[in-house]
Coordinates of C-alpha atoms (C1' of nucleotides) in Angstrom, one line a residue:
Chain A
X1 CA 0.0 0.0 0.0
X2 CA 1.4 3.3 -1.0
X3 CA 1.4 6.6 0.9
X4 CA -1.6 8.9 0.4
X5 CA -0.9 12.5 0.0
X6 CA -3.5 15.2 0.8
X7 CA -4.4 17.4 -2.2
X8 CA -3.3 21.0 -1.5
X9 CA -5.3 23.9 -2.8
X10 CA -8.4 23.4 -4.9
X11 CA -6.8 23.5 -8.2
X12 CA -7.8 19.9 -8.8
X13 CA -11.4 19.4 -7.9
X14 CA -13.6 16.8 -9.7
X15 CA -15.5 19.8 -11.1
X16 CA -12.5 21.2 -12.9
X17 CA -10.7 18.0 -13.7
X18 CA -9.9 17.4 -17.3
X19 CA -11.1 13.8 -17.0
X20 CA -14.6 14.8 -16.1
X21 CA -16.0 13.6 -19.3
X22 CA -14.8 10.0 -18.7
X23 CA -14.4 9.7 -15.0
X24 CA -17.0 9.3 -12.2
X25 CA -18.7 12.7 -12.7
X26 CA -19.6 12.0 -16.4
X27 CA -23.2 12.8 -17.1
X28 CA -24.0 14.2 -13.7
X29 CA -25.7 17.6 -13.5
X30 CA -23.1 20.4 -13.1
X31 CA -24.6 21.5 -9.7
X32 CA -24.1 17.9 -8.4
X33 CA -20.5 17.8 -9.6
X34 CA -19.8 21.0 -7.8
X35 CA -20.7 19.2 -4.6
X36 CA -18.1 16.5 -5.1
X37 CA -15.4 18.9 -4.0
X38 CA -14.5 16.7 -0.9
X39 CA -14.9 13.3 -2.7
X40 CA -11.2 13.1 -3.6
X41 CA -9.1 14.5 -0.8
X42 CA -5.9 12.5 -1.4
X43 CA -3.8 11.2 -4.2
X44 CA -1.3 8.4 -4.4
X45 CA 1.8 8.3 -6.6
X46 CA 2.8 4.8 -7.7
X47 CA 6.1 4.3 -9.5
X48 CA 6.3 2.0 -12.5
X49 CA 6.3 -1.6 -11.4
X50 CA 5.1 -0.9 -7.8
X51 CA 1.8 -2.0 -6.4
X52 CA -1.1 0.4 -5.4
X53 CA -2.7 -2.4 -3.4
X54 CA -2.2 -6.1 -2.9
X55 CA -4.5 -9.0 -2.6
X56 CA -5.7 -9.1 1.0
X57 CA -5.0 -5.5 1.8
X58 CA -7.8 -3.8 3.7
X59 CA -10.0 -1.6 1.6
X60 CA -11.4 1.7 2.6
X61 CA -11.4 3.4 -0.8
X62 CA -11.4 2.8 -4.5
X63 CA -9.1 4.6 -6.9
X64 CA -9.4 6.5 -10.1
X65 CA -6.5 6.7 -12.5
X66 CA -5.5 10.4 -12.9
X67 CA -2.4 9.9 -15.0
X68 CA -0.5 6.8 -16.1
X69 CA -1.8 3.3 -16.3
X70 CA -2.4 0.4 -14.0
X71 CA -2.9 -3.4 -14.4
X72 CA -5.1 -5.4 -12.1
X73 CA -4.6 -9.1 -11.5
X74 CA -6.1 -11.9 -9.5
X75 CA -4.3 -14.9 -8.2
X76 CA -5.1 -18.5 -7.2
X77 CA -3.3 -20.3 -4.5
X78 CA -1.6 -22.6 -7.0
X79 CA 0.2 -19.6 -8.5
X80 CA -2.0 -19.0 -11.4
X81 CA -2.3 -15.4 -12.2
X82 CA -4.9 -13.7 -14.4
X83 CA -4.6 -10.1 -15.4
X84 CA -8.1 -8.7 -15.4
X85 CA -7.6 -5.2 -16.8
X86 CA -5.3 -2.5 -18.0
X87 CA -6.7 0.8 -16.8
X88 CA -6.3 4.3 -18.3
X89 CA -7.0 7.7 -16.9
X90 CA -10.6 8.2 -15.8
X91 CA -11.1 4.5 -15.0
X92 CA -11.8 3.2 -11.5
X93 CA -10.1 0.3 -9.8
X94 CA -10.6 -1.6 -6.6
X95 CA -14.4 -2.2 -6.9
X96 CA -13.9 -5.9 -6.5
X97 CA -12.9 -6.1 -2.8
X98 CA -16.0 -4.2 -1.6
X99 CA -17.5 -7.6 -0.9
X100 CA -15.2 -8.4 2.0
X101 CA -13.6 -5.1 2.7
X102 CA -10.4 -6.6 1.5
X103 CA -8.9 -6.3 -1.9
X104 CA -9.4 -9.4 -4.0
X105 CA -6.8 -8.3 -6.6
X106 CA -3.5 -6.6 -6.9
X107 CA -2.9 -3.4 -8.8
X108 CA 0.4 -2.7 -10.4
X109 CA 1.5 0.5 -12.1
X110 CA 2.6 0.0 -15.7
X111 CA 4.3 3.4 -15.7
X112 CA 4.6 6.2 -13.1
X113 CA 1.0 6.8 -12.2
X114 CA -1.1 9.1 -10.1
X115 CA -4.3 7.9 -8.5
X116 CA -7.2 9.7 -6.9
X117 CA -8.4 8.2 -3.6
X118 CA -12.2 7.9 -3.3
X119 CA -12.9 6.9 0.3
X120 CA -16.1 4.9 0.7
X121 CA -17.0 6.8 3.8
X122 CA -16.8 10.0 1.8
X123 CA -18.9 8.5 -0.9
X124 CA -21.8 7.7 1.4
X125 CA -21.4 11.0 3.3
X126 CA -21.6 13.0 0.1
X127 CA -24.3 10.8 -1.4
X128 CA -26.6 11.8 1.5
X129 CA -26.9 15.2 0.0
X130 CA -26.2 14.4 -3.7
X131 CA -28.9 11.8 -4.5
X132 CA -27.5 11.3 -8.0
X133 CA -24.2 9.9 -6.6
X134 CA -25.3 6.4 -5.6
X135 CA -26.9 5.6 -8.9
X136 CA -23.8 7.0 -10.6
X137 CA -21.5 4.9 -8.6
X138 CA -23.6 1.8 -9.3
X139 CA -23.3 2.7 -13.0
X140 CA -19.5 2.5 -12.7
X141 CA -19.7 -0.8 -10.9
X142 CA -22.1 -2.0 -13.6
X143 CA -19.6 -1.0 -16.2
X144 CA -17.0 -3.1 -14.5
X145 CA -19.3 -6.1 -14.6
X146 CA -19.9 -5.6 -18.3
X147 CA -16.3 -5.1 -19.0
X148 CA -15.3 -8.4 -17.4
X149 CA -18.2 -10.3 -19.0
X150 CA -17.1 -8.9 -22.3
X151 CA -13.6 -10.2 -21.6
X152 CA -15.1 -13.6 -20.8
X153 CA -16.7 -13.6 -24.2
X154 CA -13.5 -12.6 -25.9
X155 CA -11.4 -15.3 -24.2
X156 CA -14.1 -17.9 -24.2
X157 CA -15.2 -17.8 -27.8
X158 CA -12.8 -15.9 -30.0
X159 CA -9.7 -17.2 -31.8
X160 CA -6.3 -15.8 -30.9
X161 CA -6.1 -13.4 -33.8
X162 CA -9.6 -12.1 -33.0
X163 CA -8.6 -11.6 -29.3
X164 CA -5.6 -9.5 -30.2
X165 CA -7.6 -7.5 -32.8
X166 CA -10.3 -6.8 -30.2
X167 CA -7.7 -5.7 -27.7
X168 CA -6.1 -3.3 -30.1
X169 CA -9.4 -1.8 -31.2
X170 CA -10.6 -1.4 -27.6
X171 CA -7.4 0.3 -26.6
X172 CA -7.4 2.5 -29.6
X173 CA -10.9 3.6 -28.8
X174 CA -10.3 4.3 -25.2
X175 CA -7.2 6.3 -26.0
X176 CA -9.2 8.3 -28.5
X177 CA -11.7 9.1 -25.8
X178 CA -8.9 10.6 -23.9
X179 CA -7.8 12.8 -26.8
X180 CA -4.9 10.7 -27.9
X181 CA -4.3 9.3 -31.3
X182 CA -6.5 6.3 -32.2
X183 CA -3.9 5.1 -34.7
X184 CA -0.6 5.5 -33.0
X185 CA 0.1 4.5 -29.4
X186 CA 2.5 2.8 -27.1
X187 CA 1.7 -0.4 -25.3
X188 CA 2.6 -0.1 -21.6
X189 CA 2.5 -3.8 -20.9
X190 CA 4.8 -6.6 -21.9
X191 CA 4.0 -9.4 -24.3
X192 CA 3.7 -11.7 -21.4
X193 CA 1.1 -9.4 -19.7
X194 CA -0.8 -9.2 -22.9
X195 CA -0.8 -12.9 -23.4
X196 CA -1.9 -13.6 -19.9
X197 CA -4.7 -11.0 -20.2
X198 CA -6.0 -12.6 -23.5
X199 CA -5.6 -16.2 -22.4
X200 CA -2.6 -16.8 -24.8
X201 CA 1.1 -17.3 -24.5
X202 CA 3.5 -14.5 -25.0
X203 CA 4.9 -16.4 -28.1
X204 CA 1.4 -16.5 -29.7
X205 CA 1.0 -12.7 -29.1
X206 CA 4.4 -12.0 -30.6
X207 CA 3.7 -14.2 -33.6
X208 CA 0.3 -12.4 -34.2
X209 CA 1.9 -9.0 -34.0
X210 CA 4.4 -10.1 -36.6
X211 CA 1.7 -11.5 -38.8
X212 CA -0.5 -8.5 -38.5
X213 CA 2.5 -6.3 -39.5
X214 CA 3.4 -8.7 -42.4
X215 CA -0.2 -8.3 -43.6
X216 CA 0.1 -4.5 -43.3
X217 CA -2.7 -4.2 -40.8
X218 CA -0.4 -2.7 -38.2
X219 CA 3.2 -1.4 -37.9
X220 CA 4.9 -2.5 -34.7
X221 CA 8.2 -1.7 -33.3
X222 CA 8.6 -3.2 -29.8
X223 CA 5.8 -1.5 -27.9
X224 CA 5.0 1.2 -30.4
X225 CA 2.0 0.4 -32.4
X226 CA 0.5 2.0 -35.5
X227 CA -2.8 0.8 -36.8
X228 CA -2.7 0.9 -40.6
X229 CA -5.9 -0.8 -41.5
X230 CA -8.6 -0.3 -38.9
X231 CA -11.4 -1.6 -41.2
X232 CA -9.6 -4.9 -41.7
X233 CA -9.0 -5.3 -38.0
X234 CA -12.7 -4.7 -37.3
X235 CA -13.6 -7.2 -40.0
X236 CA -11.5 -9.7 -38.3
X237 CA -13.7 -9.7 -35.3
X238 CA -16.9 -9.5 -37.4
X239 CA -17.5 -5.8 -37.0
X240 CA -18.3 -4.3 -40.4
X241 CA -16.2 -1.3 -41.6
Chain B
X1 CA -40.2 -9.2 -20.2
X2 CA -42.5 -11.2 -18.0
X3 CA -45.5 -10.0 -16.1
X4 CA -44.8 -8.8 -12.5
X5 CA -47.3 -9.9 -9.9
X6 CA -47.7 -7.9 -6.6
X7 CA -47.0 -10.0 -3.5
X8 CA -50.1 -10.5 -1.5
X9 CA -50.0 -10.7 2.3
X10 CA -46.8 -10.3 4.2
X11 CA -46.0 -14.0 4.4
X12 CA -42.9 -13.4 2.2
X13 CA -40.9 -10.5 3.5
X14 CA -37.2 -10.3 3.2
X15 CA -37.0 -10.5 7.0
X16 CA -38.8 -13.9 7.0
X17 CA -37.4 -15.3 3.8
X18 CA -35.6 -18.6 4.0
X19 CA -32.9 -17.3 1.7
X20 CA -31.9 -14.5 4.1
X21 CA -28.6 -16.2 4.8
X22 CA -27.5 -16.1 1.2
X23 CA -29.5 -13.3 -0.4
X24 CA -29.3 -9.5 -0.2
X25 CA -30.0 -9.2 3.5
X26 CA -27.1 -11.5 4.5
X27 CA -25.1 -10.0 7.3
X28 CA -27.2 -6.9 7.8
X29 CA -28.4 -6.1 11.4
X30 CA -31.9 -7.5 12.1
X31 CA -33.4 -4.1 12.7
X32 CA -32.3 -3.0 9.2
X33 CA -33.6 -6.2 7.6
X34 CA -37.0 -5.4 9.1
X35 CA -37.0 -2.2 7.2
X36 CA -36.7 -3.9 3.9
X37 CA -40.4 -4.9 4.0
X38 CA -41.2 -2.8 0.9
X39 CA -38.0 -3.6 -1.0
X40 CA -39.6 -6.5 -2.9
X41 CA -43.2 -5.8 -3.7
X42 CA -43.5 -7.9 -6.8
X43 CA -42.6 -11.3 -8.1
X44 CA -42.2 -12.7 -11.6
X45 CA -42.8 -16.3 -12.6
X46 CA -40.7 -17.5 -15.6
X47 CA -41.4 -20.8 -17.2
X48 CA -38.6 -23.1 -18.3
X49 CA -37.0 -21.8 -21.4
X50 CA -38.6 -18.3 -21.3
X51 CA -36.7 -15.1 -20.8
X52 CA -37.0 -12.9 -17.8
X53 CA -35.5 -10.0 -19.7
X54 CA -33.7 -9.6 -23.1
X55 CA -30.7 -7.6 -24.2
X56 CA -31.9 -4.0 -24.8
X57 CA -35.0 -4.1 -22.5
X58 CA -35.3 -1.1 -20.3
X59 CA -34.2 -1.7 -16.7
X60 CA -35.9 -0.3 -13.7
X61 CA -35.1 -3.2 -11.4
X62 CA -32.8 -6.1 -10.7
X63 CA -34.0 -9.6 -9.7
X64 CA -33.2 -12.1 -7.1
X65 CA -33.8 -15.8 -7.7
X66 CA -36.4 -17.1 -5.3
X67 CA -36.7 -20.6 -6.6
X68 CA -35.5 -22.4 -9.7
X69 CA -32.5 -21.3 -11.7
X70 CA -31.6 -18.8 -14.5
X71 CA -28.8 -18.5 -17.0
X72 CA -27.6 -15.1 -18.2
X73 CA -25.9 -14.6 -21.5
X74 CA -24.4 -11.8 -23.5
X75 CA -24.4 -11.6 -27.3
X76 CA -22.3 -10.0 -30.0
X77 CA -23.7 -8.7 -33.3
X78 CA -22.0 -11.6 -35.1
X79 CA -24.1 -14.1 -33.3
X80 CA -21.5 -15.1 -30.8
X81 CA -23.1 -15.9 -27.5
X82 CA -21.5 -16.3 -24.2
X83 CA -23.2 -17.6 -21.1
X84 CA -22.0 -15.6 -18.2
X85 CA -23.6 -17.4 -15.3
X86 CA -26.0 -20.0 -13.9
X87 CA -27.8 -18.5 -11.0
X88 CA -29.3 -20.2 -8.0
X89 CA -31.8 -19.0 -5.3
X90 CA -30.5 -16.1 -3.4
X91 CA -28.4 -14.7 -6.3
X92 CA -29.1 -11.4 -8.0
X93 CA -29.2 -10.9 -11.8
X94 CA -29.5 -7.8 -13.9
X95 CA -26.7 -5.7 -12.3
X96 CA -25.0 -5.3 -15.6
X97 CA -27.4 -3.0 -17.4
X98 CA -27.4 -0.4 -14.6
X99 CA -24.8 1.5 -16.7
X100 CA -27.2 2.4 -19.5
X101 CA -30.6 1.7 -18.0
X102 CA -31.0 -1.1 -20.5
X103 CA -30.2 -4.7 -20.0
X104 CA -26.9 -5.7 -21.5
X105 CA -27.7 -9.4 -21.3
X106 CA -30.5 -11.9 -21.6
X107 CA -31.8 -14.0 -18.7
X108 CA -33.4 -17.4 -19.5
X109 CA -35.0 -19.7 -17.0
X110 CA -33.4 -23.2 -16.8
X111 CA -36.6 -24.5 -15.1
X112 CA -39.8 -23.0 -13.8
X113 CA -38.5 -20.1 -11.8
X114 CA -39.7 -17.4 -9.5
X115 CA -37.9 -14.1 -9.2
X116 CA -38.1 -11.2 -6.7
X117 CA -38.3 -7.8 -8.2
X118 CA -36.0 -5.2 -6.6
X119 CA -36.8 -1.8 -8.1
X120 CA -34.0 0.6 -8.1
X121 CA -36.3 3.4 -7.1
X122 CA -37.3 1.4 -4.0
X123 CA -33.7 0.7 -3.3
X124 CA -32.7 4.3 -3.1
X125 CA -35.9 5.3 -1.3
X126 CA -35.3 2.7 1.4
X127 CA -31.6 3.3 1.5
X128 CA -32.3 6.9 2.6
X129 CA -33.4 5.6 6.0
X130 CA -31.4 2.4 6.1
X131 CA -27.8 3.5 5.7
X132 CA -26.5 0.0 5.6
X133 CA -28.3 -0.8 2.4
X134 CA -26.2 1.0 -0.1
X135 CA -22.9 -0.5 1.1
X136 CA -24.7 -3.9 1.1
X137 CA -25.8 -3.5 -2.5
X138 CA -22.4 -2.5 -3.5
X139 CA -21.1 -5.7 -1.9
X140 CA -23.4 -7.7 -4.1
X141 CA -22.2 -5.8 -7.2
X142 CA -18.7 -6.4 -6.1
X143 CA -19.4 -10.1 -5.7
X144 CA -20.6 -10.1 -9.3
X145 CA -17.4 -8.5 -10.4
X146 CA -15.3 -11.0 -8.6
X147 CA -17.4 -13.9 -10.0
X148 CA -16.9 -12.8 -13.6
X149 CA -13.2 -12.2 -13.0
X150 CA -12.9 -15.6 -11.5
X151 CA -14.5 -17.1 -14.6
X152 CA -12.0 -15.2 -16.7
X153 CA -9.2 -16.9 -14.8
X154 CA -10.9 -20.2 -15.3
X155 CA -11.5 -19.9 -19.0
X156 CA -8.2 -18.0 -19.6
X157 CA -5.8 -20.2 -17.8
X158 CA -7.2 -23.7 -17.0
X159 CA -7.3 -26.7 -19.1
X160 CA -10.6 -28.3 -20.1
X161 CA -10.6 -30.9 -17.4
X162 CA -9.8 -28.3 -14.8
X163 CA -12.6 -26.0 -16.0
X164 CA -15.2 -28.7 -15.7
X165 CA -13.9 -29.8 -12.3
X166 CA -13.9 -26.2 -11.1
X167 CA -17.5 -25.9 -12.3
X168 CA -18.6 -29.0 -10.5
X169 CA -17.0 -28.0 -7.3
X170 CA -18.4 -24.5 -7.4
X171 CA -21.9 -25.8 -8.1
X172 CA -21.6 -28.4 -5.4
X173 CA -20.6 -25.7 -2.9
X174 CA -23.3 -23.3 -3.8
X175 CA -26.0 -26.1 -3.6
X176 CA -24.6 -27.0 -0.2
X177 CA -25.0 -23.4 1.0
X178 CA -28.7 -23.8 0.1
X179 CA -29.0 -26.9 2.1
X180 CA -29.0 -29.4 -0.8
X181 CA -26.6 -32.3 -1.1
X182 CA -23.1 -31.4 -2.1
X183 CA -22.5 -34.8 -3.7
X184 CA -25.6 -35.5 -5.6
X185 CA -27.4 -33.0 -7.8
X186 CA -29.1 -32.4 -11.2
X187 CA -27.6 -30.2 -13.8
X188 CA -30.3 -27.9 -15.1
X189 CA -28.3 -26.9 -18.2
X190 CA -27.5 -28.7 -21.4
X191 CA -24.0 -29.9 -22.4
X192 CA -24.1 -27.1 -25.0
X193 CA -24.8 -24.4 -22.4
X194 CA -22.1 -25.8 -20.1
X195 CA -19.6 -25.9 -23.0
X196 CA -20.4 -22.4 -23.9
X197 CA -20.1 -21.2 -20.3
X198 CA -16.7 -22.9 -19.9
X199 CA -15.3 -21.9 -23.3
X200 CA -15.4 -25.5 -24.6
X201 CA -17.5 -27.4 -27.1
X202 CA -20.3 -29.7 -26.0
X203 CA -18.4 -32.7 -27.3
X204 CA -15.5 -31.9 -25.1
X205 CA -17.8 -31.5 -22.1
X206 CA -19.4 -34.9 -22.8
X207 CA -16.1 -36.6 -23.2
X208 CA -14.8 -35.2 -20.0
X209 CA -17.9 -36.3 -18.1
X210 CA -17.4 -39.8 -19.5
X211 CA -13.8 -39.8 -18.6
X212 CA -14.4 -38.5 -15.0
X213 CA -17.0 -41.3 -14.7
X214 CA -14.6 -43.9 -16.1
X215 CA -12.0 -42.8 -13.6
X216 CA -14.6 -43.1 -10.8
X217 CA -14.5 -39.4 -9.8
X218 CA -18.1 -38.9 -10.6
X219 CA -21.1 -40.9 -11.6
X220 CA -23.2 -39.3 -14.3
X221 CA -26.5 -40.3 -15.9
X222 CA -27.6 -37.7 -18.3
X223 CA -28.0 -34.6 -16.1
X224 CA -27.8 -36.4 -12.8
X225 CA -24.4 -36.1 -11.2
X226 CA -22.9 -37.8 -8.2
X227 CA -19.5 -36.7 -7.0
X228 CA -17.6 -39.8 -5.8
X229 CA -14.2 -38.4 -5.2
X230 CA -14.2 -34.8 -4.2
X231 CA -10.6 -34.7 -3.1
X232 CA -9.4 -35.9 -6.5
X233 CA -11.5 -33.3 -8.2
X234 CA -10.0 -30.6 -6.0
X235 CA -6.6 -31.9 -6.6
X236 CA -7.2 -31.6 -10.3
X237 CA -7.5 -27.9 -10.0
X238 CA -4.7 -27.6 -7.6
X239 CA -6.6 -27.3 -4.4
X240 CA -5.3 -29.7 -1.7
X241 CA -7.6 -32.1 0.0
Chain C
dC1 C1' -45.3 -44.6 -30.5
dG2 C1' -42.8 -41.7 -33.4
dT3 C1' -40.1 -37.7 -34.0
dA4 C1' -37.1 -34.1 -32.6
dC5 C1' -33.7 -33.1 -29.5
dA6 C1' -29.8 -34.2 -26.5
dT7 C1' -25.9 -36.9 -25.6
dT8 C1' -22.1 -40.0 -26.6
dT9 C1' -18.4 -41.7 -29.2
dG10 C1' -15.0 -42.0 -33.0
dA11 C1' -11.8 -40.3 -36.5
dC12 C1' -9.2 -36.6 -38.0
dA13 C1' -7.4 -31.9 -38.4
dG14 C1' -5.5 -27.7 -36.9
dG15 C1' -4.6 -24.0 -33.8
dA16 C1' -2.2 -22.7 -30.0
dG17 C1' 1.2 -24.4 -26.5
dT18 C1' 5.9 -25.9 -25.3
dC19 C1' 10.7 -26.0 -25.7
dA20 C1' 14.6 -23.9 -27.5
dA21 C1' 17.8 -20.7 -29.8
dG22 C1' 18.8 -16.1 -31.3
dA23 C1' 18.1 -11.3 -31.6
dT24 C1' 17.2 -6.9 -29.7
dC25 C1' 16.6 -3.6 -26.2
dC26 C1' 17.6 -1.2 -22.0
dG27 C1' 19.6 -0.1 -17.6
dT28 C1' 23.7 -0.1 -15.0
dG29 C1' 28.3 0.6 -14.0
dG30 C1' 32.9 1.3 -15.5
Chain D
dC1 C1' 30.3 7.4 -23.6
dC2 C1' 30.6 2.8 -24.2
dA3 C1' 30.4 -2.1 -22.8
dC4 C1' 28.2 -5.6 -20.3
dG5 C1' 24.3 -8.5 -18.7
dG6 C1' 19.7 -9.4 -17.9
dA7 C1' 15.2 -8.9 -19.5
dT8 C1' 12.2 -8.8 -23.4
dC9 C1' 10.9 -10.1 -27.8
dT10 C1' 11.1 -12.9 -32.1
dT11 C1' 11.2 -17.1 -34.6
dG12 C1' 11.4 -22.1 -35.6
dA13 C1' 10.3 -27.0 -34.9
dC14 C1' 7.4 -30.0 -33.0
dT15 C1' 3.6 -31.7 -30.0
dC16 C1' -0.9 -32.3 -28.3
dC17 C1' -5.2 -30.6 -26.7
dT18 C1' -9.4 -29.3 -28.2
dG19 C1' -12.4 -28.4 -32.2
dT20 C1' -14.8 -30.1 -36.3
dC21 C1' -17.4 -33.3 -38.7
dA22 C1' -20.0 -37.4 -38.6
dA23 C1' -22.8 -41.2 -37.1
dA24 C1' -25.0 -43.8 -33.6
dT25 C1' -27.6 -44.1 -29.5
dG26 C1' -30.6 -42.5 -25.9
dT27 C1' -34.4 -39.7 -24.1
dA28 C1' -38.4 -36.8 -23.7
dC29 C1' -42.5 -35.0 -25.1
dG30 C1' -46.5 -34.5 -28.0

DNA sequence: CGTACATTTGACAGGAGTCAAGATCCGTGG
DNA sequence: CCACGGATCTTGACTCCTGTCAAATGTACG
């Protein structure tokens, strides 16, 4: 567990945060968003490779990615490890773990990352005079359910090339939402992480990248990706155009 | 969408329901549970094979299984279908779908089934004077996140025989929680459903059942299962004893 | 009692895993 | 600034698990 640092000044309220259009406040009425000023009172910096929280840690808050990126993973006693998500700015992590009050997963920074701390006590306190907040938070939990169910479909019923294509398209789209290029980006995770996430081996992922590049669908240089033929990638997973 | 029927009399409040030890009230203080009397005001009967709700239906409530069982599935445009869960009494369905206010999945009864209707409006109304209710509901959503992430691990990193063993053990355990036999039960779903759920084909599932039976780990006759060697099943997935 | 559906079983093929060897990149220290 | 060493990534050869296709058998329901 990393050290939480109080936010100084009010330069960084939810109401003025650049991520308002993707993060927790999205879609809420402006007057309600103004009332979220004490929702995030602390931040946590996590260096690349370090953990934000670990399986079993006590949980009194969930976290929003402010900058950087995070992977979350679950483990089984036998050492099996499954990466459950790569999280970009505006996305919340830690919502599993609310069942027991202990984290059910581990969150590791893929690069130097800053997280907003959303204490559950603050959430309920503020919700008592901002009625829209509870439904809004449920929406975010619902989104997390949908996300993992969608991954289940991906891993359970798509072939390897389709899984990788789906991953690239999903990442591209999320980066575009954040104002980054949809066609050119840097993967923050290793081939091994990616393989684990998609239910493949790192060799298969590597081979697929090479093949996609050979077929001029992408250009790839280590972790730099350029998507050259978005329509064909989409066609690969059955989406038209 | 099936017809909702008001509950008559108060013979079936949450506070007196037999499923209280597994359903939404579990762990809440008795005085709070007493205040849930108007949380479930309607029920829905769903015949075997019929849908409780369908992808795209408007959502104003989530549902708890009162008796019977339900499968939930998501779909992709291309016709791919992924079963995301088989739900027993006391379990909630429909919590995906709170994101958009429309169901993101379809729920189909595996046998004649009765569901409790939990309207979201009622949830928030009651929560305003039962502070423990919102955290409790979040716990159930959290549980759903954990469940689907665990399935992701199962499908993403276990071999076919391990997946089926994990399924049998999980079902056995949930049935035991409900007071049924942990060793003898009836599968309510087809081999095809089971295969789809586990990311396998129906033939593979059938072969595995036959093999487990040949190796005296289970006895199986169509959908009747008897677990003969629980320790060996557990060992198969790496759990000791 | 017959027909449609569900399940079992076999033969075969192919996609992804495993094992192994190189190539490339990157951080560290001289 | 450059050289070294470990980590990461690529590629090849081969294996095997699971999927596909097909046929037979069993079961349930009208």
